[in-house]
CSV table of C-alpha atoms in Angstrom, one decimal:
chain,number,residue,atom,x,y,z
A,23,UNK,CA,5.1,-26.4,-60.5
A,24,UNK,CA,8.6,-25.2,-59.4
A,25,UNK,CA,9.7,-25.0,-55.7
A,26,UNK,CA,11.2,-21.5,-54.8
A,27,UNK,CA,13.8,-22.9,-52.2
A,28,UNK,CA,15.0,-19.6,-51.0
A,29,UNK,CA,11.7,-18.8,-49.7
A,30,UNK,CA,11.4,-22.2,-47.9
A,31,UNK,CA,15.1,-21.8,-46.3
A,32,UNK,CA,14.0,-18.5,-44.6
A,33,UNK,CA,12.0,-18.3,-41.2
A,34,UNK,CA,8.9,-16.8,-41.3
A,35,UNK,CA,8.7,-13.8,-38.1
A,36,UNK,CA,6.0,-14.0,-36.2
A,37,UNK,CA,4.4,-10.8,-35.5
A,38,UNK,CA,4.8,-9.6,-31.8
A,39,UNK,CA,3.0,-6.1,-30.9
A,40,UNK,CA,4.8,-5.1,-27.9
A,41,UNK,CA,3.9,-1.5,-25.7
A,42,UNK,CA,6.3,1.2,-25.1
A,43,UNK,CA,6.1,-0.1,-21.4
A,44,UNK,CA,6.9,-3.8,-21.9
A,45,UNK,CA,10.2,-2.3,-24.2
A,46,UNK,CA,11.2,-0.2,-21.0
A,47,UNK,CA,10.3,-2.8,-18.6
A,48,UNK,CA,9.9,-6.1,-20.0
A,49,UNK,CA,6.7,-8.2,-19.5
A,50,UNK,CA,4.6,-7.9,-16.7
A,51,UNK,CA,5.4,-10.8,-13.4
A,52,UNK,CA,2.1,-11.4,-11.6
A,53,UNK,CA,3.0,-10.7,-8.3
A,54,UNK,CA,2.8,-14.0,-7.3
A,55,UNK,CA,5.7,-15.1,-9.2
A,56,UNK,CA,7.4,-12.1,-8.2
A,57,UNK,CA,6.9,-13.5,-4.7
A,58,UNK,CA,9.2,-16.4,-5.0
A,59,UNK,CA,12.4,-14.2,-6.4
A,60,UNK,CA,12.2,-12.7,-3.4
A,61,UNK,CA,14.9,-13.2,-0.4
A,62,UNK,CA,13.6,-14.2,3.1
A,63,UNK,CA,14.3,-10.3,4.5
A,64,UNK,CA,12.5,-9.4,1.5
A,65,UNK,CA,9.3,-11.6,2.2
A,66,UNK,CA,9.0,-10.4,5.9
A,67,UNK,CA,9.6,-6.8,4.2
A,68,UNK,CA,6.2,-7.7,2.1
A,69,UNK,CA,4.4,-9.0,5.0
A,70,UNK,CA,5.2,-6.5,7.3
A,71,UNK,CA,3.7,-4.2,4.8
A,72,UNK,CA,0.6,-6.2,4.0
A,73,UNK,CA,0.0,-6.8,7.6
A,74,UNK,CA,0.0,-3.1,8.4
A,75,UNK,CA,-2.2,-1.9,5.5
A,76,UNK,CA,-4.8,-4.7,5.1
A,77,UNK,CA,-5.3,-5.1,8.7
A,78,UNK,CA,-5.5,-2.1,10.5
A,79,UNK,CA,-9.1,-2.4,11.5
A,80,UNK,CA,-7.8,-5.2,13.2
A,81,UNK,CA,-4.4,-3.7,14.6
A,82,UNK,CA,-3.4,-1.2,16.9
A,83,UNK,CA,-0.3,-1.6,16.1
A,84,UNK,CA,2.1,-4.0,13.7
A,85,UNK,CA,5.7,-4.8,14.4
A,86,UNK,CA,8.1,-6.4,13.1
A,87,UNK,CA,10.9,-8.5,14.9
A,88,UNK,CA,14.0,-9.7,13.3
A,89,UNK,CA,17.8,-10.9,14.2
A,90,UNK,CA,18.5,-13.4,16.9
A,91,UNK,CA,16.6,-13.5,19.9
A,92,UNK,CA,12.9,-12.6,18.5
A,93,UNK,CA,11.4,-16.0,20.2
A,94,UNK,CA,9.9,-16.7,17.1
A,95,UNK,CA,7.9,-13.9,15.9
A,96,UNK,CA,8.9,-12.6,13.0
A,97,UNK,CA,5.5,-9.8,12.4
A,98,UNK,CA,3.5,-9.3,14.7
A,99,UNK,CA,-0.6,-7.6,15.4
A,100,UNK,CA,-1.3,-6.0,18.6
A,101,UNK,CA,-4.9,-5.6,19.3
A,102,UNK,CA,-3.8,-3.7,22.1
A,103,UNK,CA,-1.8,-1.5,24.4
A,104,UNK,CA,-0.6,-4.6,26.2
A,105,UNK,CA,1.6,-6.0,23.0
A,106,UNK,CA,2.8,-9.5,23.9
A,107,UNK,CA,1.0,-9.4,26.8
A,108,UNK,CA,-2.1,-8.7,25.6
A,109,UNK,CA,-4.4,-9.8,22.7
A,110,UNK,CA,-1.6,-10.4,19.5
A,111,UNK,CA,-1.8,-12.4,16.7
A,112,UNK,CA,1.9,-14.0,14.9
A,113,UNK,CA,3.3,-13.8,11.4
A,114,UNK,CA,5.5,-16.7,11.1
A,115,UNK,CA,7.6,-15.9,7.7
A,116,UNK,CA,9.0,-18.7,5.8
A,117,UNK,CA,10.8,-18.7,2.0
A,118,UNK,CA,11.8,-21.7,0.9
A,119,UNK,CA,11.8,-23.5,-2.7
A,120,UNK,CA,9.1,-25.7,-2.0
A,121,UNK,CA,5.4,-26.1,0.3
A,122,UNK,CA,6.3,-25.8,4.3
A,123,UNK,CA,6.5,-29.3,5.5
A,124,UNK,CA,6.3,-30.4,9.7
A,125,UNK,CA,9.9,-30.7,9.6
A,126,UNK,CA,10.0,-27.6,8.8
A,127,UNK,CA,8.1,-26.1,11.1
A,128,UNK,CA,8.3,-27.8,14.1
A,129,UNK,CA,10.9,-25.9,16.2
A,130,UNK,CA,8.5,-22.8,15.5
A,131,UNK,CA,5.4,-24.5,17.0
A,132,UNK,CA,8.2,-25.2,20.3
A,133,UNK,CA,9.4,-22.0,20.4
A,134,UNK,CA,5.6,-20.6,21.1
A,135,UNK,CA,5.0,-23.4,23.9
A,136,UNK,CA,8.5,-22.8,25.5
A,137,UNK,CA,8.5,-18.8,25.2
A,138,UNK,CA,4.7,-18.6,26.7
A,139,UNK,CA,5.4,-21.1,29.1
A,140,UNK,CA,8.1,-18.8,30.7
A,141,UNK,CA,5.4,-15.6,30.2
A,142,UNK,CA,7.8,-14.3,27.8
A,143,UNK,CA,4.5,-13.7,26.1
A,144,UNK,CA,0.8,-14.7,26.3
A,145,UNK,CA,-0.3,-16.9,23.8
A,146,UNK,CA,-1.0,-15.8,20.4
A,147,UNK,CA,-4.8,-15.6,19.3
A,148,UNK,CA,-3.8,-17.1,16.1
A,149,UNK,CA,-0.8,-18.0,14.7
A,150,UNK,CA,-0.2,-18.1,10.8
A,151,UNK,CA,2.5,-19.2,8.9
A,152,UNK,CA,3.2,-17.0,6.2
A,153,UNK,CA,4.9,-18.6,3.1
A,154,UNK,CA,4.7,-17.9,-1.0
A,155,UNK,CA,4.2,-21.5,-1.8
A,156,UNK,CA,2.2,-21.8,1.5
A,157,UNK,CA,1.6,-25.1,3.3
A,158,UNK,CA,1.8,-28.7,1.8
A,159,UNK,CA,-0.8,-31.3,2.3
A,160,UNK,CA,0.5,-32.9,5.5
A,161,UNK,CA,1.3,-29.9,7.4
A,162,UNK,CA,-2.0,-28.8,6.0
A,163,UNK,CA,-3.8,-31.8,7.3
A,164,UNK,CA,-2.1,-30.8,11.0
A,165,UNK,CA,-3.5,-27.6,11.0
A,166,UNK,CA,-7.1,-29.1,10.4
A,167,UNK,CA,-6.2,-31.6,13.6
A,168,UNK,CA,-5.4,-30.3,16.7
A,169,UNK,CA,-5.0,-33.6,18.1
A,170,UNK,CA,-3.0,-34.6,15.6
A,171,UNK,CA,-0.7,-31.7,15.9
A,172,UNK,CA,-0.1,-32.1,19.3
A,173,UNK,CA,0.8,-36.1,19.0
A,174,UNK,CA,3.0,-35.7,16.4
A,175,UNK,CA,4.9,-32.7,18.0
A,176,UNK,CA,5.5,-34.7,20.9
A,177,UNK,CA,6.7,-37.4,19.3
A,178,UNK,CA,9.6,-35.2,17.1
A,179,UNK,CA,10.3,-33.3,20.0
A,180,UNK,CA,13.8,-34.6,21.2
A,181,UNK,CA,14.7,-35.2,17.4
A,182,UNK,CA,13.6,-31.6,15.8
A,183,UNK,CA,12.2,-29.6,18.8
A,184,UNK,CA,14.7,-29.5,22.0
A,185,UNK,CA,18.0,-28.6,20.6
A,186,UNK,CA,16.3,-25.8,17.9
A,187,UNK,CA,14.3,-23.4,20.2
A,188,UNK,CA,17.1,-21.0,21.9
A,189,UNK,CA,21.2,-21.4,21.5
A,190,UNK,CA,22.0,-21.8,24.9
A,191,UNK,CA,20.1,-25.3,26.2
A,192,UNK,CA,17.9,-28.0,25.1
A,193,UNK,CA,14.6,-27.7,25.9
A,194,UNK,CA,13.6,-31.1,27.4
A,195,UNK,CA,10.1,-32.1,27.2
A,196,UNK,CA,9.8,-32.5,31.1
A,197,UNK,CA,6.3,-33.2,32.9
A,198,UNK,CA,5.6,-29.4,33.7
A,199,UNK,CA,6.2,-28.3,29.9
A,200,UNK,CA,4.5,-31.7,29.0
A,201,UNK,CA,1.2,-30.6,31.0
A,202,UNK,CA,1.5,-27.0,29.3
A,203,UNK,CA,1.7,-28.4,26.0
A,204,UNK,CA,-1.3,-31.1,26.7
A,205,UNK,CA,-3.5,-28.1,27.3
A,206,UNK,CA,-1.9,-25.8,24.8
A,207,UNK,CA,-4.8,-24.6,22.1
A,208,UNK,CA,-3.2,-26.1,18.9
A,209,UNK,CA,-6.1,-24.9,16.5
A,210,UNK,CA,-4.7,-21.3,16.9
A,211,UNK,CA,-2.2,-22.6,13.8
A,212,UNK,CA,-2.7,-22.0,10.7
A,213,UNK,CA,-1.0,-21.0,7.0
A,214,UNK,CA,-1.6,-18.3,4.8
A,215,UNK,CA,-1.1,-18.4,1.1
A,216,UNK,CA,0.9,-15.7,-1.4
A,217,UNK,CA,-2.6,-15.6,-3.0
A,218,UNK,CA,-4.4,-14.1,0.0
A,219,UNK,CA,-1.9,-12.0,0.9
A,220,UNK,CA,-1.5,-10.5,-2.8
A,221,UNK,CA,-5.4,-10.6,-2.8
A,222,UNK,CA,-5.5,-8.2,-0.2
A,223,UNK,CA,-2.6,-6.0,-0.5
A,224,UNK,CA,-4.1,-5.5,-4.3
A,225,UNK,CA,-6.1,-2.9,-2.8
A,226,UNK,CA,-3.6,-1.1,-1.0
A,227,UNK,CA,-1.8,2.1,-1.6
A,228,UNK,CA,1.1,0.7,-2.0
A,229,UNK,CA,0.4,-2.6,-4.4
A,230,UNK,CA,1.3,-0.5,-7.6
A,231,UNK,CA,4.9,1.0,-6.1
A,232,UNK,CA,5.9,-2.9,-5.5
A,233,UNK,CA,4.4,-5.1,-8.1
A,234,UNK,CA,4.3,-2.8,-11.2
A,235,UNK,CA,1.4,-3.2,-13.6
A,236,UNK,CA,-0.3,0.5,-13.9
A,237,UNK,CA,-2.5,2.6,-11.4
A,238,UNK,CA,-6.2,1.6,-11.5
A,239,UNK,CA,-9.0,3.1,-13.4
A,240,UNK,CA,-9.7,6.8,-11.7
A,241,UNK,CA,-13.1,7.3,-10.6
A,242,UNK,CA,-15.6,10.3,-12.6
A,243,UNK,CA,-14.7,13.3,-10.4
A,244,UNK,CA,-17.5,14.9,-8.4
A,245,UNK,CA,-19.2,18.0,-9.9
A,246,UNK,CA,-19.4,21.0,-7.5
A,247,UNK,CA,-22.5,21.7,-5.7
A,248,UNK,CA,-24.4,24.6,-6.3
A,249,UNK,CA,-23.6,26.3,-3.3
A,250,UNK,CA,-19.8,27.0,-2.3
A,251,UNK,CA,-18.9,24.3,0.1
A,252,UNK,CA,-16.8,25.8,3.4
A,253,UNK,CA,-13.7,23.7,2.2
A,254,UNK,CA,-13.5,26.0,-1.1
A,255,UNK,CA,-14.2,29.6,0.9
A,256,UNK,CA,-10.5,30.5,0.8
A,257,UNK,CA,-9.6,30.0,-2.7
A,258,UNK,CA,-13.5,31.1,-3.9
A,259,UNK,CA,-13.1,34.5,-1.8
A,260,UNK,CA,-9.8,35.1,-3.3
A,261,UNK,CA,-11.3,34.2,-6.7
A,262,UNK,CA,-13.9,36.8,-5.9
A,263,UNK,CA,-11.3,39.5,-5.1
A,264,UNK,CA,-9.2,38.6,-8.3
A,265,UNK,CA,-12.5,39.2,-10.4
A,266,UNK,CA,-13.0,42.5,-8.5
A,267,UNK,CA,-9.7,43.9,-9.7
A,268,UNK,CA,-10.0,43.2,-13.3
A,269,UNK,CA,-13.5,44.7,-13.2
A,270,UNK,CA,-13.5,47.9,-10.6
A,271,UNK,CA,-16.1,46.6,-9.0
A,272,UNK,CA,-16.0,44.5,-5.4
A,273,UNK,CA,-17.5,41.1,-5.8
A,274,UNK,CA,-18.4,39.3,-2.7
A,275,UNK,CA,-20.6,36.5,-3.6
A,276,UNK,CA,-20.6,34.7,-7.1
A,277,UNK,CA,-24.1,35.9,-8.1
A,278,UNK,CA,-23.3,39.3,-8.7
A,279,UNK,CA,-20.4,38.2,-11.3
A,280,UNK,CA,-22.7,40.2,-14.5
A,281,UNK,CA,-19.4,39.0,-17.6
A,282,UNK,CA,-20.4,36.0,-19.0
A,283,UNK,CA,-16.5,35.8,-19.2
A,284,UNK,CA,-15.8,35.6,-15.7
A,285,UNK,CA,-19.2,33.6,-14.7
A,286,UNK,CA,-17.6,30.6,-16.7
A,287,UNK,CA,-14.0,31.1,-15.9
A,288,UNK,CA,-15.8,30.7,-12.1
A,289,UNK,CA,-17.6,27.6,-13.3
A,290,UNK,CA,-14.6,26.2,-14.7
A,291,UNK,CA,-12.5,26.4,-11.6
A,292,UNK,CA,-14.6,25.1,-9.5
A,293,UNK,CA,-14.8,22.1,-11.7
A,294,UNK,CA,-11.3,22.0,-11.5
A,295,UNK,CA,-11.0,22.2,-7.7
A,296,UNK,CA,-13.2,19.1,-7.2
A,297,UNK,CA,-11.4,17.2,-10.3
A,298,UNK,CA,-8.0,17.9,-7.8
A,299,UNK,CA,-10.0,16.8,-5.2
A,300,UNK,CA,-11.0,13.8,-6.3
A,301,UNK,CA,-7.2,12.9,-7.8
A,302,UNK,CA,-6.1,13.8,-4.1
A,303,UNK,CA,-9.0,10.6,-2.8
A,304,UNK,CA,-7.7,8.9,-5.6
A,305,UNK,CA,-3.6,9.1,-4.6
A,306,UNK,CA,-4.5,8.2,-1.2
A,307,UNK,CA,-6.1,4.9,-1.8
A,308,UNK,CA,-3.8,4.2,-4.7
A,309,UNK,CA,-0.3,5.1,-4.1
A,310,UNK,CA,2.1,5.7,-1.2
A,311,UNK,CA,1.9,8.3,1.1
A,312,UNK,CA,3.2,11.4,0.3
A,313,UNK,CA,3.0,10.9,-3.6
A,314,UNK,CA,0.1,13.5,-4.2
A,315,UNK,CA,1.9,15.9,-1.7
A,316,UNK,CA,4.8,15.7,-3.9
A,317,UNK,CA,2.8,16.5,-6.9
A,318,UNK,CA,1.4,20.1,-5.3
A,319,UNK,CA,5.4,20.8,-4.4
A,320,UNK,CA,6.0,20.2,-8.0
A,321,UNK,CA,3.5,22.3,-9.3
A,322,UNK,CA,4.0,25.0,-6.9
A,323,UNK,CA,7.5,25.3,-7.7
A,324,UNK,CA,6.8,25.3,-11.3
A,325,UNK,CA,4.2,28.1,-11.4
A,326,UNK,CA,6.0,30.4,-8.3
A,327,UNK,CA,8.3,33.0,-10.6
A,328,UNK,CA,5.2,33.2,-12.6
A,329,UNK,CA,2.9,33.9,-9.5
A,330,UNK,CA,5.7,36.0,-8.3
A,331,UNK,CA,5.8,38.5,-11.5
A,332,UNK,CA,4.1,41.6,-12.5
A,333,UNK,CA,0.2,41.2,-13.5
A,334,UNK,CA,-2.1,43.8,-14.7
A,335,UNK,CA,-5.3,42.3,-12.1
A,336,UNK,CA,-5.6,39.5,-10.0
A,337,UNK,CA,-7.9,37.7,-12.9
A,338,UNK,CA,-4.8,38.0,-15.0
A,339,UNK,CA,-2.5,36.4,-12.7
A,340,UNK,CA,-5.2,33.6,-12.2
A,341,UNK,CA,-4.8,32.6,-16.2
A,342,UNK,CA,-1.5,32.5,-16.1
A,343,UNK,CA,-0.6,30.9,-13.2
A,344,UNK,CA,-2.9,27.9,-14.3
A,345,UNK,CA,-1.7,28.3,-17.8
A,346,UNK,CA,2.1,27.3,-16.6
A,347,UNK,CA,0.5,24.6,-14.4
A,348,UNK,CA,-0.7,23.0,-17.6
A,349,UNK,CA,2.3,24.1,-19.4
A,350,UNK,CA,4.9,22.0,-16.9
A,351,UNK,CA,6.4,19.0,-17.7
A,352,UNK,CA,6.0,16.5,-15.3
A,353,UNK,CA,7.2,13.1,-15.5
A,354,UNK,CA,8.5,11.5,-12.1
A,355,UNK,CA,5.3,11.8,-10.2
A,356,UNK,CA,3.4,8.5,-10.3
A,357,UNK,CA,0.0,9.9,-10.7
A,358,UNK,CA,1.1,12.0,-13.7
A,359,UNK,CA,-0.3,9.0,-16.1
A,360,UNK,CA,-3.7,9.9,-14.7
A,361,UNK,CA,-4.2,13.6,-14.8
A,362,UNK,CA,-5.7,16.1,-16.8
A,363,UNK,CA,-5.1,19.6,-17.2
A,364,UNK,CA,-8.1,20.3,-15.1
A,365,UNK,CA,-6.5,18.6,-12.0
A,366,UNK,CA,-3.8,21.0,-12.6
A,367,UNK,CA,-5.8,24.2,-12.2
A,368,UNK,CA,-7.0,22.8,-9.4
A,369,UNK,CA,-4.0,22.2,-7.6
A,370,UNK,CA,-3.4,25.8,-8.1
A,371,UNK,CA,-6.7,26.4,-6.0
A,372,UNK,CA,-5.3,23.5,-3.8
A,373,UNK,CA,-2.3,25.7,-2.9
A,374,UNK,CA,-4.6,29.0,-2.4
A,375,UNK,CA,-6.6,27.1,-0.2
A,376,UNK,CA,-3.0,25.6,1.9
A,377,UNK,CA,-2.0,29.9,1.7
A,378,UNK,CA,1.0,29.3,-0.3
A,379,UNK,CA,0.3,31.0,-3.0
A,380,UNK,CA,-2.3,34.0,-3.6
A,381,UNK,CA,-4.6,35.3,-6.2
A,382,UNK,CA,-5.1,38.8,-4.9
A,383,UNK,CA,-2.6,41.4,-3.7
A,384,UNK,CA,-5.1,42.0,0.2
């Protein structure tokens, strides 16, 4: 048996089945990796944001503080009109290159005692520190020990504590502020993980726009009831009045449409008005504000010269307004990945129903 040597000498090449995305894009980061690429302004960016769409059942309000002087709050969640005076809960944001130890932290937990202790603030309800790699095991094993907490704060309080908490004087740990911090509630500390955090914000608007990794699955559509519903009168009467122009013949209620013709083109757009409708629920609970908004501007200002010209009826201009609505070419809107040419005639209705555009001439 002979050896063929040239076919030893080459590599073999492995077969890799990449998608048009991953060529555009490169390979998909779980967001939790993603996390740690991030720069510090950039984590309290992402927890800004994650505070103020996951928890506004909890929230009246979520603000941010940054630059000198913030007296250690970095985000956070009024619970009411009385903000720091009131019922609030604190975001404490850290990015560092490894778990959040107690030397880490420990001018933080001083700058709550010293900054509540001159009612700069009341007290936090809780307090969370807010880190991708989130807390090691002894700072971990604090947070499960008041006691502990409190002991060992004291004890590295002229070391890490009295020079860190403002610029302008130490803060020595004098009988007054010793009693305050002996009754200070240390159990309102606690950490919270990248993994909760992406957890939640995974069913956010928003969690698409930042971390990448395609829209999610859109619900079936609803199909239309058999009766008109009051939020479809406007473009259904103008339907109505289209269908009486091509035929000569006033139509005020669907029933008395006799053309099998137009008694399915009817059928068809109301299908299509509560496919739109469901792609509008969709865009709200699955990208930014505004996003589906822009999509009606785009399709308005693609089908207005056609609206705009010379038809023969009002049915007429109905076909071919929605016929350049499925004719456009759309490809900066998010959502366009997850449409149909039935969400398009929709929209059309959309925009009768919002008066911008018209199907009849009265």
């Amino acid at each position: 048996m002979t050896t063929n040597w040239e076919d030893i000498k080459k590599p073999l090449t492995p077969t890799i089945v990449v998608t048009a995305a991953q060529v555009s894009n490169g390979p998909v980061i779980p967001p939790q990796q993603r996390l740690l690429t991030y720069s510090p302004n950039d984590w309290e960016d992402f927890v800004e944001e994650w505070a103020y769409y996951c928890l506004t059942a909890e929230y009246d309000h979520v603000q941010r503080f940054s630059g000198a002087g913030d007296m250690g709050i970095d985000v956070a969640g009024f619970c009411d009109d009385q903000r720091l005076m009131g019922v609030w809960d604190n975001y404490q944001c850290k990015h560092y290159d490894h778990a959040l130890r107690p030397s880490d932290v420990w001018s933080e937990f001083g700058k709550v005692i010293w900054y509540s202790y001159n009612g700069e603030y009341t007290v936090p309800r809780r307090y969370y520190f807010v880190s991708p790699r989130g807390a090691g095991t002894s700072l971990s094993r604090l947070f499960s020990n008041a006691t502990k907490l409190r002991e060992d704060l004291i004890a590295n309080w002229d070391k890490s504590v009295k020079a860190a908490i403002t610029t302008t004087q130490e803060v020595l740990l004098d009988s007054k502020l010793k009693s305050y911090v002996d009754a200070f509630d240390f159990s309102i500390f606690d950490a919270k993980t990248a993994l909760q955090l992406v957890g939640d914000h995974r069913t956010t608007p928003v969690h698409a726009a930042r971390f990448g990794g395609g829209l999610p699955i859109r619900p079936a559509s609803e199909k239309p009831p058999q009766e008109v519903a009051a939020t479809e009168s406007r473009y259904v009467t103008q339907l109505l009045g289209a269908y009486g122009e091509h035929t000569g013949m006033a139509v005020t209620d669907p029933s008395a449409l006799s053309m099998p013709k137009l008694k399915d083109h009817f059928r068809r757009q109301r299908e299509a008005f509560y496919e739109a409708e469901s792609l509008r629920v969709f865009a709200r609970d699955s990208v930014p504000p505004g996003t589906f908004e822009s999509l009606l501007d785009d399709i308005h200002d693609g089908v207005i010269d056609t609206h705009d010209g010379n038809h023969v009826d009002g049915y007429q201009k109905v076909c071919a307004v929605t016929k350049a609505a499925r004719d456009m070419q759309i490809t900066a809107n998010a959502l366009i990945t997850c449409t149909n040419p039935k969400d398009r005639d929709g929209i059309c209705h959309q925009l009768v129903n919002e008066e911008r555009i018209r199907w009849t001439k009265s």
